[in-house]
Amino acid sequence: MEAQRPLGILDSGVGGLSVLRHVRAELPHENLLYYADQAHVPYGPRPAAEIRAFTETITHFLLEQGAKLIIVACNVASAAALTHLRATFPETPFVGMEPAVKPGAAVTRSGKVGVLATLGTLSSQRYQDLMARYAQGVQVMADPCPGLVELIEAGRVDTPETERLLRSRLEPMLAAGVDTLILGCTHYPFVIPLIQRVAGPGVTIIDPAPAVARQTRRVLAEGDLWTTSAAPGRLRLYTSGDPGRLADLAGRFLPDLPQPLLISQKCFT
Ligand code: DGL
């Protein structure tokens, strides 16, 4: 039963859960497998070849579990590995992520947008191509927010330390007139309330996850892969780190997830 197989979602850690919540809302009957590579988080500072190797191994694993489509719910992994994954698994549809430069450029009134993404994403060819294509006539200020992924992985989404870090990275952008912030890392939506507090209500924050969920729906429809089940989709999580920590973070970040969460440890050597 091809169509009843689950969707696979992967990220370096809990960031992809910010995508998973929109996928569940868009496709409530699909079964989902989520893999958090928490033994290797953060991916941002790692060489692209290493990220390709990690995501290839995880994709193998998710396909073994029956995944019919893979969502690379990680910007830096999409930049480093999406082309490689598509070539390595030609039968499998992939949905990737990229900073939403095009929508950001369309909504800014000041003509100045900020991109918050990890170093690996900002230094990638994919990002350079996006800028060349969609950022014409718009001034873009990008910041890698070093340490923010680690704070979010530690569950510190609303602490004075996280607020200090965000203030120090956002204030130069805001002073320069940025009125739109593009979240180019899937971990960052979990600090949207804090970003909005620091940036003020006049700044638009763009999370690309709803668009990724809609794209997933389109790809399923094109491949005739849509589940025919009318039951709520099941969810299973895997981590290469500590399942207890993932359970704690997932429960805090997404309190609507069905409890108890099914979480297994799956490491690769
Ligand atoms: N969540 C990932 C992204 O969207 C990156 C986090 C990391 O550096 O591991 O880029």
Short mmCIF file of C-alpha atoms and ligand atoms in Angstrom, two decimals:
data_model
loop_
_atom_site.label_atom_id
_atom_site.label_comp_id
_atom_site.label_asym_id
_atom_site.label_seq_id
_atom_site.Cartn_x
_atom_site.Cartn_y
_atom_site.Cartn_z
CA MET A 1 0.00 0.00 0.00
CA GLU A 2 2.28 2.70 -1.40
CA ALA A 3 0.16 5.65 -0.30
CA GLN A 4 -0.21 4.50 3.33
CA ARG A 5 3.54 4.69 3.88
CA PRO A 6 4.81 7.48 6.18
CA LEU A 7 6.51 10.76 5.32
CA GLY A 8 10.07 11.06 6.59
CA ILE A 9 11.25 14.36 8.08
CA LEU A 10 14.85 15.01 9.11
CA ASP A 11 16.83 17.73 10.82
CA SER A 12 19.98 18.10 12.89
CA GLY A 13 17.79 18.37 15.98
CA VAL A 14 14.46 19.78 17.11
CA GLY A 15 14.37 22.50 14.43
CA GLY A 16 12.44 20.37 11.94
CA LEU A 17 9.62 20.10 14.47
CA SER A 18 8.75 23.66 13.45
CA VAL A 19 8.10 22.20 9.98
CA LEU A 20 6.44 19.04 11.27
CA ARG A 21 3.72 21.07 13.04
CA HIS A 22 2.69 22.66 9.73
CA VAL A 23 2.89 19.31 7.90
CA ARG A 24 0.54 17.79 10.51
CA ALA A 25 -1.87 20.70 10.10
CA GLU A 26 -1.77 20.50 6.27
CA LEU A 27 -1.80 16.70 6.00
CA PRO A 28 -3.44 15.42 9.20
CA HIS A 29 -3.95 11.86 7.95
CA GLU A 30 -0.36 11.20 6.91
CA ASN A 31 1.82 9.05 9.19
CA LEU A 32 5.07 10.85 10.03
CA LEU A 33 8.57 9.70 10.96
CA TYR A 34 10.86 12.38 12.38
CA TYR A 35 14.62 11.97 12.74
CA ALA A 36 16.61 14.41 14.94
CA ASP A 37 20.35 13.97 14.52
CA GLN A 38 21.06 15.37 17.97
CA ALA A 39 24.38 13.53 18.29
CA HIS A 40 25.67 15.86 15.56
CA VAL A 41 23.79 19.11 16.17
CA PRO A 42 24.65 21.82 15.18
CA TYR A 43 25.12 21.11 11.47
CA GLY A 44 25.65 24.82 10.70
CA PRO A 45 29.43 24.96 11.25
CA ARG A 46 30.13 21.50 9.74
CA PRO A 47 31.68 20.87 6.30
CA ALA A 48 29.11 20.19 3.56
CA ALA A 49 30.61 16.72 2.88
CA GLU A 50 29.96 15.66 6.46
CA ILE A 51 26.34 16.90 6.32
CA ARG A 52 25.87 14.99 3.05
CA ALA A 53 27.13 11.78 4.71
CA PHE A 54 24.88 12.21 7.77
CA THR A 55 21.75 12.95 5.77
CA GLU A 56 22.41 10.11 3.33
CA THR A 57 22.60 7.64 6.24
CA ILE A 58 19.43 9.07 7.80
CA THR A 59 17.61 8.92 4.46
CA HIS A 60 18.58 5.24 4.09
CA PHE A 61 17.17 4.59 7.54
CA LEU A 62 13.90 6.45 6.90
CA LEU A 63 13.44 4.62 3.58
CA GLU A 64 14.02 1.31 5.39
CA GLN A 65 11.19 2.34 7.73
CA GLY A 66 8.98 2.74 4.64
CA ALA A 67 9.12 6.51 4.00
CA LYS A 68 7.48 7.46 0.67
CA LEU A 69 8.84 11.04 0.64
CA ILE A 70 11.56 12.83 2.58
CA ILE A 71 11.33 16.40 3.87
CA VAL A 72 14.77 17.82 4.55
CA ALA A 73 13.48 20.16 7.28
CA CYS A 74 16.82 21.86 7.66
CA ASN A 75 18.13 24.76 5.58
CA VAL A 76 21.80 23.94 5.94
CA ALA A 77 21.24 20.27 5.08
CA SER A 78 19.18 21.30 2.05
CA ALA A 79 21.97 23.63 0.92
CA ALA A 80 24.69 21.02 1.46
CA ALA A 81 22.93 17.80 0.52
CA LEU A 82 19.64 18.13 -1.38
CA THR A 83 21.17 17.77 -4.85
CA HIS A 84 23.25 14.82 -3.64
CA LEU A 85 20.26 13.12 -1.99
CA ARG A 86 18.10 13.51 -5.12
CA ALA A 87 20.89 11.96 -7.22
CA THR A 88 21.53 9.15 -4.72
CA PHE A 89 17.84 8.22 -4.25
CA PRO A 90 16.32 8.98 -7.67
CA GLU A 91 13.09 7.09 -6.88
CA THR A 92 12.34 9.16 -3.78
CA PRO A 93 10.64 12.55 -3.86
CA PHE A 94 12.41 15.13 -1.64
CA VAL A 95 11.12 18.45 -0.34
CA GLY A 96 13.80 20.87 0.83
CA MET A 97 14.04 24.25 2.53
CA GLU A 98 15.64 27.55 1.67
CA PRO A 99 15.52 31.05 3.18
CA ALA A 100 12.34 32.75 1.93
CA VAL A 101 14.15 35.59 0.15
CA LYS A 102 11.49 35.92 -2.57
CA PRO A 103 8.52 36.40 -0.18
CA GLY A 104 10.69 38.62 2.02
CA ALA A 105 11.57 40.87 -0.90
CA ALA A 106 7.87 41.01 -1.85
CA VAL A 107 6.61 42.17 1.58
CA THR A 108 9.27 44.65 2.72
CA ARG A 109 8.19 48.30 2.66
CA SER A 110 11.56 49.73 3.65
CA GLY A 111 13.40 47.71 0.99
CA LYS A 112 15.60 46.23 3.75
CA VAL A 113 15.30 42.63 4.88
CA GLY A 114 17.22 40.58 7.42
CA VAL A 115 18.07 36.90 7.01
CA LEU A 116 18.76 34.83 10.11
CA ALA A 117 20.39 31.53 9.10
CA THR A 118 23.39 29.43 10.09
CA LEU A 119 26.84 29.98 8.66
CA GLY A 120 26.63 26.89 6.42
CA THR A 121 23.46 28.20 4.79
CA LEU A 122 24.73 31.75 4.34
CA SER A 123 27.99 30.59 2.78
CA SER A 124 26.33 28.09 0.40
CA GLN A 125 26.04 28.37 -3.36
CA ARG A 126 22.30 27.77 -3.04
CA TYR A 127 21.98 30.93 -0.93
CA GLN A 128 24.13 32.95 -3.35
CA ASP A 129 21.85 31.79 -6.19
CA LEU A 130 18.73 32.77 -4.25
CA MET A 131 20.13 36.23 -3.61
CA ALA A 132 21.08 36.72 -7.24
CA ARG A 133 17.62 35.64 -8.33
CA TYR A 134 15.28 37.29 -5.85
CA ALA A 135 17.08 40.03 -3.91
CA GLN A 136 17.46 42.51 -6.75
CA GLY A 137 16.62 46.01 -5.59
CA VAL A 138 16.40 44.93 -1.95
CA GLN A 139 19.09 45.40 0.68
CA VAL A 140 19.73 42.17 2.57
CA MET A 141 21.51 41.99 5.92
CA ALA A 142 22.32 38.43 6.98
CA ASP A 143 23.38 37.16 10.39
CA PRO A 144 24.35 33.62 11.48
CA CYS A 145 23.26 34.18 15.13
CA PRO A 146 26.08 31.99 16.49
CA GLY A 147 24.98 29.96 19.50
CA LEU A 148 21.23 30.33 18.90
CA VAL A 149 20.71 26.76 17.67
CA GLU A 150 22.51 25.45 20.76
CA LEU A 151 20.33 27.58 23.09
CA ILE A 152 17.16 26.30 21.41
CA GLU A 153 18.41 22.69 21.61
CA ALA A 154 18.94 23.33 25.33
CA GLY A 155 15.31 24.48 25.58
CA ARG A 156 16.33 28.05 26.45
CA VAL A 157 13.85 29.78 24.19
CA ASP A 158 12.91 32.60 26.54
CA THR A 159 15.87 33.26 28.81
CA PRO A 160 17.80 36.51 29.40
CA GLU A 161 20.81 34.91 27.66
CA THR A 162 18.81 34.18 24.48
CA GLU A 163 17.29 37.64 24.56
CA ARG A 164 20.76 39.21 24.88
CA LEU A 165 22.03 37.21 21.93
CA LEU A 166 19.05 38.16 19.77
CA ARG A 167 19.28 41.84 20.74
CA SER A 168 22.96 41.97 19.84
CA ARG A 169 22.29 40.42 16.39
CA LEU A 170 19.04 42.24 15.60
CA GLU A 171 19.77 45.76 16.79
CA PRO A 172 22.18 46.64 13.94
CA MET A 173 19.60 45.37 11.42
CA LEU A 174 16.75 47.29 13.03
CA ALA A 175 18.87 50.45 13.25
CA ALA A 176 19.55 50.10 9.51
CA GLY A 177 15.80 50.01 8.79
CA VAL A 178 15.12 46.30 8.31
CA ASP A 179 11.33 45.73 8.52
CA THR A 180 11.22 42.04 7.49
CA LEU A 181 13.08 39.12 9.05
CA ILE A 182 13.42 35.86 7.14
CA LEU A 183 14.01 32.79 9.32
CA GLY A 184 16.45 30.65 7.35
CA CYS A 185 16.95 28.03 10.05
CA THR A 186 14.17 25.71 11.19
CA HIS A 187 15.20 26.05 14.83
CA TYR A 188 14.46 29.78 14.87
CA PRO A 189 10.63 29.72 14.72
CA PHE A 190 10.72 28.49 18.32
CA VAL A 191 12.03 31.94 19.34
CA ILE A 192 9.54 33.95 17.24
CA PRO A 193 7.85 35.43 20.37
CA LEU A 194 11.23 36.65 21.60
CA ILE A 195 12.28 37.94 18.15
CA GLN A 196 8.98 39.81 17.85
CA ARG A 197 9.43 41.29 21.32
CA VAL A 198 12.96 42.48 20.46
CA ALA A 199 12.10 43.66 16.93
CA GLY A 200 8.75 45.25 17.78
CA PRO A 201 5.31 44.72 16.24
CA GLY A 202 6.11 46.58 13.01
CA VAL A 203 8.58 43.95 11.85
CA THR A 204 7.28 41.04 9.74
CA ILE A 205 8.79 37.64 10.52
CA ILE A 206 8.72 35.03 7.76
CA ASP A 207 8.71 31.32 8.64
CA PRO A 208 8.81 29.24 5.43
CA ALA A 209 7.34 26.12 7.09
CA PRO A 210 3.71 26.63 5.94
CA ALA A 211 4.95 26.93 2.34
CA VAL A 212 6.99 23.73 2.77
CA ALA A 213 3.90 21.91 4.05
CA ARG A 214 1.90 23.09 1.01
CA GLN A 215 4.74 22.02 -1.30
CA THR A 216 4.70 18.58 0.36
CA ARG A 217 0.98 18.33 -0.36
CA ARG A 218 1.62 19.18 -4.05
CA VAL A 219 4.42 16.62 -4.38
CA LEU A 220 2.24 13.91 -2.81
CA ALA A 221 -0.61 14.76 -5.17
CA GLU A 222 1.67 14.72 -8.25
CA GLY A 223 3.06 11.30 -7.30
CA ASP A 224 -0.39 9.98 -6.37
CA LEU A 225 1.07 9.30 -2.95
CA TRP A 226 -1.61 10.86 -0.80
CA THR A 227 -2.87 8.57 1.97
CA THR A 228 -6.47 7.40 1.65
CA SER A 229 -6.70 6.89 5.40
CA ALA A 230 -9.28 8.97 7.26
CA ALA A 231 -7.69 8.29 10.67
CA PRO A 232 -5.36 10.81 12.35
CA GLY A 233 -1.79 10.22 11.19
CA ARG A 234 0.60 8.48 13.58
CA LEU A 235 3.89 10.00 14.65
CA ARG A 236 7.16 8.32 15.57
CA LEU A 237 10.33 10.17 16.47
CA TYR A 238 13.94 8.99 16.36
CA THR A 239 17.02 10.66 17.74
CA SER A 240 20.72 9.91 17.62
CA GLY A 241 20.88 11.67 21.00
CA ASP A 242 18.95 11.27 24.24
CA PRO A 243 15.28 10.24 23.73
CA GLY A 244 14.31 11.72 27.12
CA ARG A 245 15.64 15.11 26.11
CA LEU A 246 13.84 14.98 22.76
CA ALA A 247 10.60 14.02 24.54
CA ASP A 248 10.98 16.96 26.89
CA LEU A 249 11.70 19.48 24.11
CA ALA A 250 9.04 18.16 21.74
CA GLY A 251 6.47 18.23 24.56
CA ARG A 252 7.37 21.84 25.39
CA PHE A 253 7.65 23.16 21.84
CA LEU A 254 4.65 21.29 20.43
CA PRO A 255 2.26 20.61 23.31
CA ASP A 256 -0.44 19.46 20.86
CA LEU A 257 1.49 16.36 19.78
CA PRO A 258 -0.27 13.07 20.60
CA GLN A 259 0.95 11.74 23.95
CA PRO A 260 2.74 9.59 24.88
CA LEU A 261 5.29 10.36 22.19
CA LEU A 262 6.86 7.31 20.57
CA ILE A 263 10.60 8.01 20.61
CA SER A 264 13.45 5.59 19.88
CA GLN A 265 17.16 6.10 19.93
CA LYS A 266 18.77 5.29 16.61
CA CYS A 267 22.48 5.99 16.30
CA PHE A 268 24.81 5.47 13.36
CA THR A 269 28.46 4.71 13.78
N1 DGL B 1 17.76 23.54 11.71
C1 DGL B 1 18.86 23.68 10.83
C2 DGL B 1 18.59 24.62 9.67
O1 DGL B 1 17.46 24.86 9.31
C3 DGL B 1 20.23 23.99 11.34
C4 DGL B 1 20.61 23.88 12.72
C5 DGL B 1 22.03 23.44 12.87
O2 DGL B 1 22.96 24.22 12.68
O3 DGL B 1 22.17 22.27 13.17
O4 DGL B 1 19.51 25.10 9.04
#
